Amino acid sequence: MTVLITGFDPFGGESINPSWLTVHQLSGQRILGHEIVGACLPTAFDASLAQLAGLIEQHRPDLVIALGQAGGRSGISLERIAINIDDARIPDNYGAQPIDQPVIDGAPAAYFSSLPIKAMLKQLHAADLPAEVSNTAGTYVCNHVFYGLMHLCQFYPNMRAGFIHIPYVLEQAIAHPGAPSMALNDIVRALAIIVRCAIECETDIVFGSGTEC
Amino acid sequence: MTVLITGFDPFGGESINPSWLTVHQLSGQRILGHEIVGACLPTAFDASLAQLAGLIEQHRPDLVIALGQAGGRSGISLERIAINIDDARIPDNYGAQPIDQPVIDGAPAAYFSSLPIKAMLKQLHAADLPAEVSNTAGTYVCNHVFYGLMHLCQFYPNMRAGFIHIPYVLEQAIAHPGAPSMALNDIVRALAIIVRCAIECETDIVFGSGTEC
Amino acid sequence: MTVLITGFDPFGGESINPSWLTVHQLSGQRILGHEIVGACLPTAFDASLAQLAGLIEQHRPDLVIALGQAGGRSGISLERIAINIDDARIPDNYGAQPIDQPVIDGAPAAYFSSLPIKAMLKQLHAADLPAEVSNTAGTYVCNHVFYGLMHLCQFYPNMRAGFIHIPYVLEQAIAHPGAPSMALNDIVRALAIIVRCAIECETDIVFGSGTEC
Amino acid sequence: MTVLITGFDPFGGESINPSWLTVHQLSGQRILGHEIVGACLPTAFDASLAQLAGLIEQHRPDLVIALGQAGGRSGISLERIAINIDDARIPDNYGAQPIDQPVIDGAPAAYFSSLPIKAMLKQLHAADLPAEVSNTAGTYVCNHVFYGLMHLCQFYPNMRAGFIHIPYVLEQAIAHPGAPSMALNDIVRALAIIVRCAIECETDIVFGSGTEC
């Protein structure tokens, strides 16, 4: 089995993006015997999805987990659903700022994650890692990639996929007084648990409880 | 034109629900010459939607705006999208607590609001009323009603509909130290603007900017 | 009895300061037969306190209640204590930015408010107005004025005094998405209750419960 | 030089108190050659201070740093000032719940910390640890111990002392969805930096900048 995990490059004035730092640490490793391929996507609407599609075509992963930074959140956010809208508060890294545009014209309003998010939640908590199911990945590049990724799944029927938001890491929180954060090593630990859980679990049936796998 | 507006009865230990208090104040009035019909739905998964379907069949409204309380939010929340999932943290008023169940089995993952939410945002701000577009109505009875309402729209092709979350009112905030709130009269003022805007605007094209109408 | 109430001029990029808007509405009125004198202080360390001292010498008030804006708080903040430190995160309106300087060199570390803050809390809640006792007025011009005011009390033994922080008003919250706010008329209503309570209550004994008066 | 560091036992329904877990890890070690003595105080108004006074009399420390848990804060809180008031929202571990009582009758309204809090802030940030100066330690047992500790300093003229609040640790945050947290090992790392900084710095002159030492 091949597992593709992706992070993003820095945006919004940050000098680092913990999603890529996290992915980078697991990239090239093996989890439960399976190869982990890591990649860094640009925080840009068009390029991010183009690049992700290329990576999927190249690696034919069985599992894709995309990560993004969600400054202000306090724990690991297991995203439940991607929505078909781009509505950017700030321009992306290439200067694009779509307002109320569909991610993919004519496609469904939303896709649910096909990751076992409730089983992941249980395992993260068992490992003393703060985590929550989130019902919105926003309307910026993260949701754009998440939606595009789920849309691609129809062309790769055996591929499961989803999106995880992570908080600021400690060093970022210093520039954002009062903002919650997590240490990078704890986020890396969380991602390893998430990947292992996704490998072990049967594909989550979207409307099943997801707590057993 | 008939406009149906709905609120909920109290839940979660509260003795009032500001959504119904708000709706109650505009019920029976006319806005721009159109009749406003108000109704109070039970905060219960099954009964709420059954009752709403009955009200729509009875009144054949051109416009339906459902309101709900979102304790902890600081302004008027214009909900963008309803998702096909019930995932209740606490039991509803009739004791039901669905976990990861679809609102409507086999129906799409989500529906976008057909209200002109960006035009509403602009008009609320022009009236000095704090408001934001929200990308999640949660997974409790509010989202359940919102999703069911949007699903019903396919059977009433000329009906436009959507959902608005409102904060605690002042008297509720006293029991929730630190929680934001708005005065009831300001929320009523906001709802009147929202209704007027929805009447005046052409149906928002889902992926248009929604800022003009 | 003469009651002096003060607000501040706008600072930190705001075009209004709700503390002065509130004070302005009660200025010149009579409450329980007593004259209310309102004044607007500059948001500047040196000038604010100099001006306040002049106003006290001129009006010889029996009661002084200073108001200030605390953006981000959700209700009326009844400040308990003023501390002898200036530590400014941003320059004041005249460009001064003291870091870790005493308000008054050689004076005590802190002064407690001599207002009946617990009785006020009770009365505000009875009027459905969100309010809390606060244990810090910060280290900017608000605390500076509060501390200087309490220090002046020793020269006017019959004068009671204190400080109240108020949230953003509705129109300010629009520029601060997610920030709590209160309507100006509700803040004015709160100040009238606060003044009336202070007039009616015996001087609060600092370490008494303050809930009865 | 002897350094006394203290934590508290669990309170408010928690099964652990990270302040004691942190102190426990450094207790018995040497930092810059100085002996670190750790102790766990009861979260109880009377007993905590009595026990602290006994520990100081026994160990004659040159430096005392008391730690407490502040659930909801996101980083290390370097407390600036202790105030002479007990005002408990919940009973302490022995059932006492003082309301608006002085910590020490007839004593000053407040004491400033004599730790170099601004130098500590600088060093914590340099080590990528989120930290802030706080202007209130609340009015519960933490402030009670902090105030009593600073009051004791007058009887031990060479003793420097202060109080540090720490956030929930990861495992606590799981039971408080949305609450910020820090990993225990990062808090331990922070305390080691704080102790080292306090040892190295000359006594902070209260109204000096505290940024140099």
Short mmCIF file of N, CA and C in Angstrom, two decimals, chain A residues 10-127:
data_model
loop_
_atom_site.label_atom_id
_atom_site.label_comp_id
_atom_site.label_asym_id
_atom_site.label_seq_id
_atom_site.Cartn_x
_atom_site.Cartn_y
_atom_site.Cartn_z
N PRO A 10 4.45 27.89 3.56
CA PRO A 10 3.96 28.96 4.46
C PRO A 10 3.09 29.98 3.73
N PHE A 11 2.14 30.58 4.44
CA PHE A 11 1.28 31.62 3.87
C PHE A 11 0.87 32.58 4.99
N GLY A 12 0.25 33.67 4.57
CA GLY A 12 -0.32 34.61 5.54
C GLY A 12 0.72 35.25 6.44
N GLY A 13 1.93 35.42 5.94
CA GLY A 13 2.95 36.11 6.73
C GLY A 13 3.77 35.20 7.62
N GLU A 14 3.43 33.93 7.69
CA GLU A 14 4.22 32.98 8.50
C GLU A 14 5.50 32.61 7.75
N SER A 15 6.54 32.26 8.49
CA SER A 15 7.77 31.84 7.82
C SER A 15 7.88 30.32 7.73
N ILE A 16 7.02 29.64 8.46
CA ILE A 16 6.98 28.18 8.36
C ILE A 16 5.52 27.74 8.22
N ASN A 17 5.32 26.51 7.75
CA ASN A 17 3.99 25.92 7.78
C ASN A 17 4.13 24.55 8.45
N PRO A 18 3.56 24.40 9.65
CA PRO A 18 3.76 23.16 10.40
C PRO A 18 3.20 21.93 9.69
N SER A 19 2.29 22.15 8.73
CA SER A 19 1.74 20.97 8.03
C SER A 19 2.85 20.31 7.21
N TRP A 20 3.67 21.11 6.56
CA TRP A 20 4.77 20.52 5.80
C TRP A 20 5.86 19.98 6.72
N LEU A 21 6.17 20.71 7.80
CA LEU A 21 7.18 20.23 8.76
C LEU A 21 6.79 18.85 9.29
N THR A 22 5.50 18.66 9.53
CA THR A 22 5.00 17.38 10.05
C THR A 22 5.13 16.29 8.99
N VAL A 23 4.64 16.59 7.80
CA VAL A 23 4.68 15.62 6.70
C VAL A 23 6.12 15.22 6.39
N HIS A 24 6.99 16.24 6.40
CA HIS A 24 8.41 16.02 6.09
C HIS A 24 9.03 14.97 7.02
N GLN A 25 8.62 14.97 8.29
CA GLN A 25 9.24 14.05 9.25
C GLN A 25 8.82 12.60 9.02
N LEU A 26 7.65 12.40 8.44
CA LEU A 26 7.20 11.02 8.22
C LEU A 26 7.49 10.54 6.79
N SER A 27 7.79 11.49 5.92
CA SER A 27 8.02 11.16 4.52
C SER A 27 9.20 10.20 4.36
N GLY A 28 8.99 9.13 3.59
CA GLY A 28 10.06 8.17 3.36
C GLY A 28 10.09 7.05 4.39
N GLN A 29 9.38 7.23 5.48
CA GLN A 29 9.31 6.17 6.49
C GLN A 29 8.32 5.10 6.04
N ARG A 30 8.29 4.01 6.81
CA ARG A 30 7.27 2.99 6.60
C ARG A 30 6.42 2.90 7.86
N ILE A 31 5.11 2.80 7.68
CA ILE A 31 4.19 2.62 8.81
C ILE A 31 3.41 1.35 8.54
N LEU A 32 3.51 0.41 9.50
CA LEU A 32 2.88 -0.91 9.34
C LEU A 32 3.32 -1.56 8.02
N GLY A 33 4.56 -1.26 7.63
CA GLY A 33 5.10 -1.87 6.43
C GLY A 33 4.79 -1.13 5.14
N HIS A 34 3.99 -0.09 5.23
CA HIS A 34 3.59 0.62 4.02
C HIS A 34 4.43 1.88 3.83
N GLU A 35 4.66 2.18 2.56
CA GLU A 35 5.52 3.32 2.22
C GLU A 35 4.77 4.65 2.35
N ILE A 36 5.41 5.59 3.02
CA ILE A 36 4.82 6.92 3.18
C ILE A 36 5.53 7.88 2.23
N VAL A 37 4.76 8.46 1.30
CA VAL A 37 5.31 9.45 0.38
C VAL A 37 4.81 10.82 0.80
N GLY A 38 5.73 11.74 1.07
CA GLY A 38 5.34 13.08 1.49
C GLY A 38 5.56 14.10 0.40
N ALA A 39 4.71 15.12 0.35
CA ALA A 39 4.88 16.18 -0.65
C ALA A 39 4.41 17.50 -0.07
N CYS A 40 5.02 18.59 -0.56
CA CYS A 40 4.63 19.93 -0.12
C CYS A 40 3.89 20.63 -1.26
N LEU A 41 2.65 21.03 -1.01
CA LEU A 41 1.85 21.73 -2.02
C LEU A 41 2.00 23.24 -1.83
N PRO A 42 1.90 24.00 -2.91
CA PRO A 42 1.90 25.46 -2.77
C PRO A 42 0.55 25.94 -2.21
N THR A 43 0.57 26.94 -1.36
CA THR A 43 -0.68 27.53 -0.86
C THR A 43 -1.22 28.46 -1.94
N ALA A 44 -1.77 27.83 -2.97
CA ALA A 44 -2.26 28.57 -4.13
C ALA A 44 -3.39 27.73 -4.73
N PHE A 45 -4.50 28.37 -5.01
CA PHE A 45 -5.69 27.63 -5.44
C PHE A 45 -5.40 26.71 -6.63
N ASP A 46 -4.96 27.29 -7.72
CA ASP A 46 -4.82 26.48 -8.94
C ASP A 46 -3.69 25.46 -8.84
N ALA A 47 -2.53 25.95 -8.46
CA ALA A 47 -1.34 25.09 -8.49
C ALA A 47 -1.44 23.93 -7.51
N SER A 48 -2.04 24.16 -6.36
CA SER A 48 -2.08 23.12 -5.34
C SER A 48 -2.79 21.87 -5.85
N LEU A 49 -3.90 22.07 -6.48
CA LEU A 49 -4.71 20.95 -6.91
C LEU A 49 -4.11 20.27 -8.15
N ALA A 50 -3.54 21.09 -9.03
CA ALA A 50 -2.86 20.54 -10.20
C ALA A 50 -1.73 19.61 -9.74
N GLN A 51 -0.97 20.09 -8.78
CA GLN A 51 0.17 19.34 -8.28
C GLN A 51 -0.29 18.06 -7.56
N LEU A 52 -1.35 18.17 -6.80
CA LEU A 52 -1.87 17.00 -6.09
C LEU A 52 -2.35 15.94 -7.08
N ALA A 53 -3.03 16.39 -8.13
CA ALA A 53 -3.51 15.44 -9.16
C ALA A 53 -2.32 14.70 -9.79
N GLY A 54 -1.25 15.43 -10.05
CA GLY A 54 -0.04 14.83 -10.62
C GLY A 54 0.57 13.80 -9.68
N LEU A 55 0.64 14.13 -8.42
CA LEU A 55 1.20 13.21 -7.43
C LEU A 55 0.38 11.92 -7.34
N ILE A 56 -0.93 12.06 -7.40
CA ILE A 56 -1.79 10.88 -7.31
C ILE A 56 -1.62 10.00 -8.56
N GLU A 57 -1.53 10.65 -9.70
CA GLU A 57 -1.34 9.90 -10.93
C GLU A 57 -0.02 9.15 -10.92
N GLN A 58 0.99 9.82 -10.35
CA GLN A 58 2.34 9.23 -10.30
C GLN A 58 2.46 8.09 -9.29
N HIS A 59 1.91 8.30 -8.09
CA HIS A 59 2.13 7.32 -7.02
C HIS A 59 0.99 6.33 -6.85
N ARG A 60 -0.15 6.60 -7.43
CA ARG A 60 -1.31 5.71 -7.28
C ARG A 60 -1.50 5.26 -5.83
N PRO A 61 -1.61 6.23 -4.93
CA PRO A 61 -1.73 5.86 -3.50
C PRO A 61 -3.08 5.22 -3.20
N ASP A 62 -3.08 4.37 -2.15
CA ASP A 62 -4.33 3.78 -1.67
C ASP A 62 -5.00 4.70 -0.66
N LEU A 63 -4.20 5.61 -0.15
CA LEU A 63 -4.64 6.48 0.93
C LEU A 63 -3.96 7.83 0.75
N VAL A 64 -4.76 8.91 0.80
CA VAL A 64 -4.19 10.26 0.73
C VAL A 64 -4.68 11.06 1.93
N ILE A 65 -3.74 11.59 2.68
CA ILE A 65 -4.11 12.44 3.82
C ILE A 65 -3.42 13.79 3.62
N ALA A 66 -4.24 14.82 3.42
CA ALA A 66 -3.69 16.16 3.24
C ALA A 66 -3.76 16.91 4.56
N LEU A 67 -2.70 17.64 4.87
CA LEU A 67 -2.65 18.42 6.11
C LEU A 67 -2.59 19.90 5.80
N GLY A 68 -3.17 20.70 6.68
CA GLY A 68 -3.07 22.14 6.55
C GLY A 68 -3.04 22.80 7.92
N GLN A 69 -2.52 24.01 7.97
CA GLN A 69 -2.44 24.77 9.22
C GLN A 69 -3.74 25.53 9.45
N ALA A 70 -4.27 25.44 10.66
CA ALA A 70 -5.45 26.23 11.03
C ALA A 70 -5.12 27.02 12.29
N GLY A 71 -4.46 28.14 12.11
CA GLY A 71 -4.07 28.99 13.25
C GLY A 71 -5.28 29.37 14.09
N GLY A 72 -5.19 29.18 15.38
CA GLY A 72 -6.29 29.52 16.27
C GLY A 72 -7.00 28.30 16.83
N ARG A 73 -6.88 27.17 16.12
CA ARG A 73 -7.45 25.94 16.66
C ARG A 73 -6.49 25.37 17.71
N SER A 74 -7.05 24.59 18.65
CA SER A 74 -6.23 24.17 19.77
C SER A 74 -5.76 22.72 19.70
N GLY A 75 -6.35 21.93 18.81
CA GLY A 75 -5.95 20.54 18.71
C GLY A 75 -6.00 20.07 17.27
N ILE A 76 -5.81 18.77 17.10
CA ILE A 76 -5.90 18.16 15.78
C ILE A 76 -7.36 18.20 15.32
N SER A 77 -7.60 18.74 14.12
CA SER A 77 -8.96 18.86 13.58
C SER A 77 -9.17 17.84 12.48
N LEU A 78 -10.02 16.85 12.75
CA LEU A 78 -10.31 15.83 11.75
C LEU A 78 -11.47 16.35 10.91
N GLU A 79 -11.18 16.78 9.71
CA GLU A 79 -12.22 17.42 8.88
C GLU A 79 -13.21 16.39 8.35
N ARG A 80 -14.48 16.71 8.48
CA ARG A 80 -15.54 15.79 8.11
C ARG A 80 -15.96 15.97 6.66
N ILE A 81 -15.93 17.22 6.17
CA ILE A 81 -16.57 17.49 4.89
C ILE A 81 -15.90 18.63 4.13
N ALA A 82 -15.80 18.46 2.83
CA ALA A 82 -15.23 19.47 1.93
C ALA A 82 -16.37 20.08 1.13
N ILE A 83 -16.37 21.40 0.96
CA ILE A 83 -17.49 22.03 0.26
C ILE A 83 -17.02 22.71 -1.03
N ASN A 84 -17.95 22.78 -1.97
CA ASN A 84 -17.59 23.22 -3.33
C ASN A 84 -17.61 24.73 -3.47
N ILE A 85 -16.77 25.38 -2.69
CA ILE A 85 -16.73 26.83 -2.76
C ILE A 85 -15.33 27.34 -2.39
N ASP A 86 -14.88 28.33 -3.15
CA ASP A 86 -13.67 29.08 -2.81
C ASP A 86 -14.11 30.48 -2.44
N ASP A 87 -13.72 30.94 -1.26
CA ASP A 87 -14.10 32.29 -0.81
C ASP A 87 -12.96 32.79 0.07
N ALA A 88 -12.01 33.46 -0.56
CA ALA A 88 -10.73 33.76 0.09
C ALA A 88 -10.73 35.13 0.75
N ARG A 89 -10.37 35.16 2.02
CA ARG A 89 -10.27 36.40 2.78
C ARG A 89 -8.98 37.15 2.42
N ILE A 90 -7.95 36.40 2.07
CA ILE A 90 -6.66 37.00 1.65
C ILE A 90 -6.22 36.31 0.36
N PRO A 91 -5.40 37.00 -0.44
CA PRO A 91 -4.91 36.36 -1.66
C PRO A 91 -4.05 35.15 -1.33
N ASP A 92 -4.02 34.18 -2.23
CA ASP A 92 -3.14 33.03 -2.02
C ASP A 92 -1.70 33.41 -2.38
N ASN A 93 -0.78 32.46 -2.28
CA ASN A 93 0.65 32.80 -2.49
C ASN A 93 0.97 33.24 -3.91
N TYR A 94 0.06 33.00 -4.85
CA TYR A 94 0.28 33.45 -6.23
C TYR A 94 -0.59 34.66 -6.55
N GLY A 95 -1.28 35.19 -5.55
CA GLY A 95 -2.05 36.43 -5.76
C GLY A 95 -3.51 36.24 -6.11
N ALA A 96 -3.95 34.99 -6.25
CA ALA A 96 -5.36 34.76 -6.58
C ALA A 96 -6.24 34.87 -5.34
N GLN A 97 -7.40 35.45 -5.51
CA GLN A 97 -8.33 35.58 -4.38
C GLN A 97 -9.77 35.36 -4.86
N PRO A 98 -10.13 34.11 -5.16
CA PRO A 98 -11.49 33.84 -5.63
C PRO A 98 -12.52 34.14 -4.54
N ILE A 99 -13.63 34.74 -4.97
CA ILE A 99 -14.73 35.06 -4.05
C ILE A 99 -15.96 34.30 -4.53
N ASP A 100 -16.48 33.42 -3.72
CA ASP A 100 -17.72 32.69 -4.04
C ASP A 100 -17.67 32.00 -5.40
N GLN A 101 -16.57 31.36 -5.68
CA GLN A 101 -16.43 30.56 -6.90
C GLN A 101 -16.49 29.07 -6.53
N PRO A 102 -17.03 28.23 -7.40
CA PRO A 102 -16.98 26.79 -7.11
C PRO A 102 -15.54 26.28 -7.25
N VAL A 103 -15.20 25.28 -6.47
CA VAL A 103 -13.90 24.62 -6.66
C VAL A 103 -13.93 23.95 -8.03
N ILE A 104 -15.00 23.20 -8.27
CA ILE A 104 -15.16 22.51 -9.55
C ILE A 104 -16.59 22.76 -10.03
N ASP A 105 -16.68 23.45 -11.14
CA ASP A 105 -17.98 23.87 -11.68
C ASP A 105 -18.85 22.65 -11.98
N GLY A 106 -20.07 22.67 -11.49
CA GLY A 106 -21.01 21.60 -11.79
C GLY A 106 -20.87 20.37 -10.92
N ALA A 107 -19.89 20.37 -10.04
CA ALA A 107 -19.69 19.22 -9.15
C ALA A 107 -20.60 19.34 -7.93
N PRO A 108 -20.75 18.26 -7.15
CA PRO A 108 -21.64 18.29 -5.98
C PRO A 108 -21.27 19.38 -4.97
N ALA A 109 -22.24 19.75 -4.15
CA ALA A 109 -22.02 20.79 -3.14
C ALA A 109 -20.94 20.40 -2.14
N ALA A 110 -20.81 19.12 -1.86
CA ALA A 110 -19.84 18.70 -0.85
C ALA A 110 -19.49 17.23 -0.99
N TYR A 111 -18.35 16.86 -0.40
CA TYR A 111 -17.95 15.45 -0.26
C TYR A 111 -17.57 15.20 1.19
N PHE A 112 -17.99 14.07 1.72
CA PHE A 112 -17.52 13.67 3.04
C PHE A 112 -16.14 13.04 2.93
N SER A 113 -15.34 13.23 3.93
CA SER A 113 -14.07 12.51 4.06
C SER A 113 -14.33 11.02 4.04
N SER A 114 -13.42 10.24 3.45
CA SER A 114 -13.58 8.79 3.54
C SER A 114 -12.59 8.19 4.53
N LEU A 115 -12.06 9.02 5.40
CA LEU A 115 -11.20 8.53 6.49
C LEU A 115 -12.08 8.15 7.68
N PRO A 116 -11.62 7.20 8.51
CA PRO A 116 -12.38 6.80 9.70
C PRO A 116 -12.17 7.81 10.83
N ILE A 117 -12.80 8.99 10.71
CA ILE A 117 -12.45 10.10 11.61
C ILE A 117 -12.83 9.83 13.07
N LYS A 118 -13.89 9.09 13.31
CA LYS A 118 -14.25 8.82 14.70
C LYS A 118 -13.30 7.81 15.34
N ALA A 119 -12.87 6.82 14.56
CA ALA A 119 -11.88 5.87 15.08
C ALA A 119 -10.56 6.61 15.35
N MET A 120 -10.21 7.53 14.46
CA MET A 120 -9.00 8.33 14.66
C MET A 120 -9.10 9.17 15.94
N LEU A 121 -10.26 9.76 16.13
CA LEU A 121 -10.49 10.60 17.32
C LEU A 121 -10.24 9.78 18.58
N LYS A 122 -10.78 8.58 18.60
CA LYS A 122 -10.66 7.69 19.75
C LYS A 122 -9.19 7.34 20.01
N GLN A 123 -8.48 7.05 18.94
CA GLN A 123 -7.07 6.65 19.10
C GLN A 123 -6.19 7.83 19.49
N LEU A 124 -6.48 9.01 18.96
CA LEU A 124 -5.71 10.20 19.35
C LEU A 124 -5.92 10.49 20.83
N HIS A 125 -7.17 10.43 21.27
CA HIS A 125 -7.46 10.68 22.69
C HIS A 125 -6.78 9.64 23.57
N ALA A 126 -6.79 8.39 23.11
CA ALA A 126 -6.14 7.33 23.89
C ALA A 126 -4.64 7.59 24.03
N ALA A 127 -4.09 8.36 23.09
CA ALA A 127 -2.67 8.69 23.14
C ALA A 127 -2.45 10.07 23.77
#
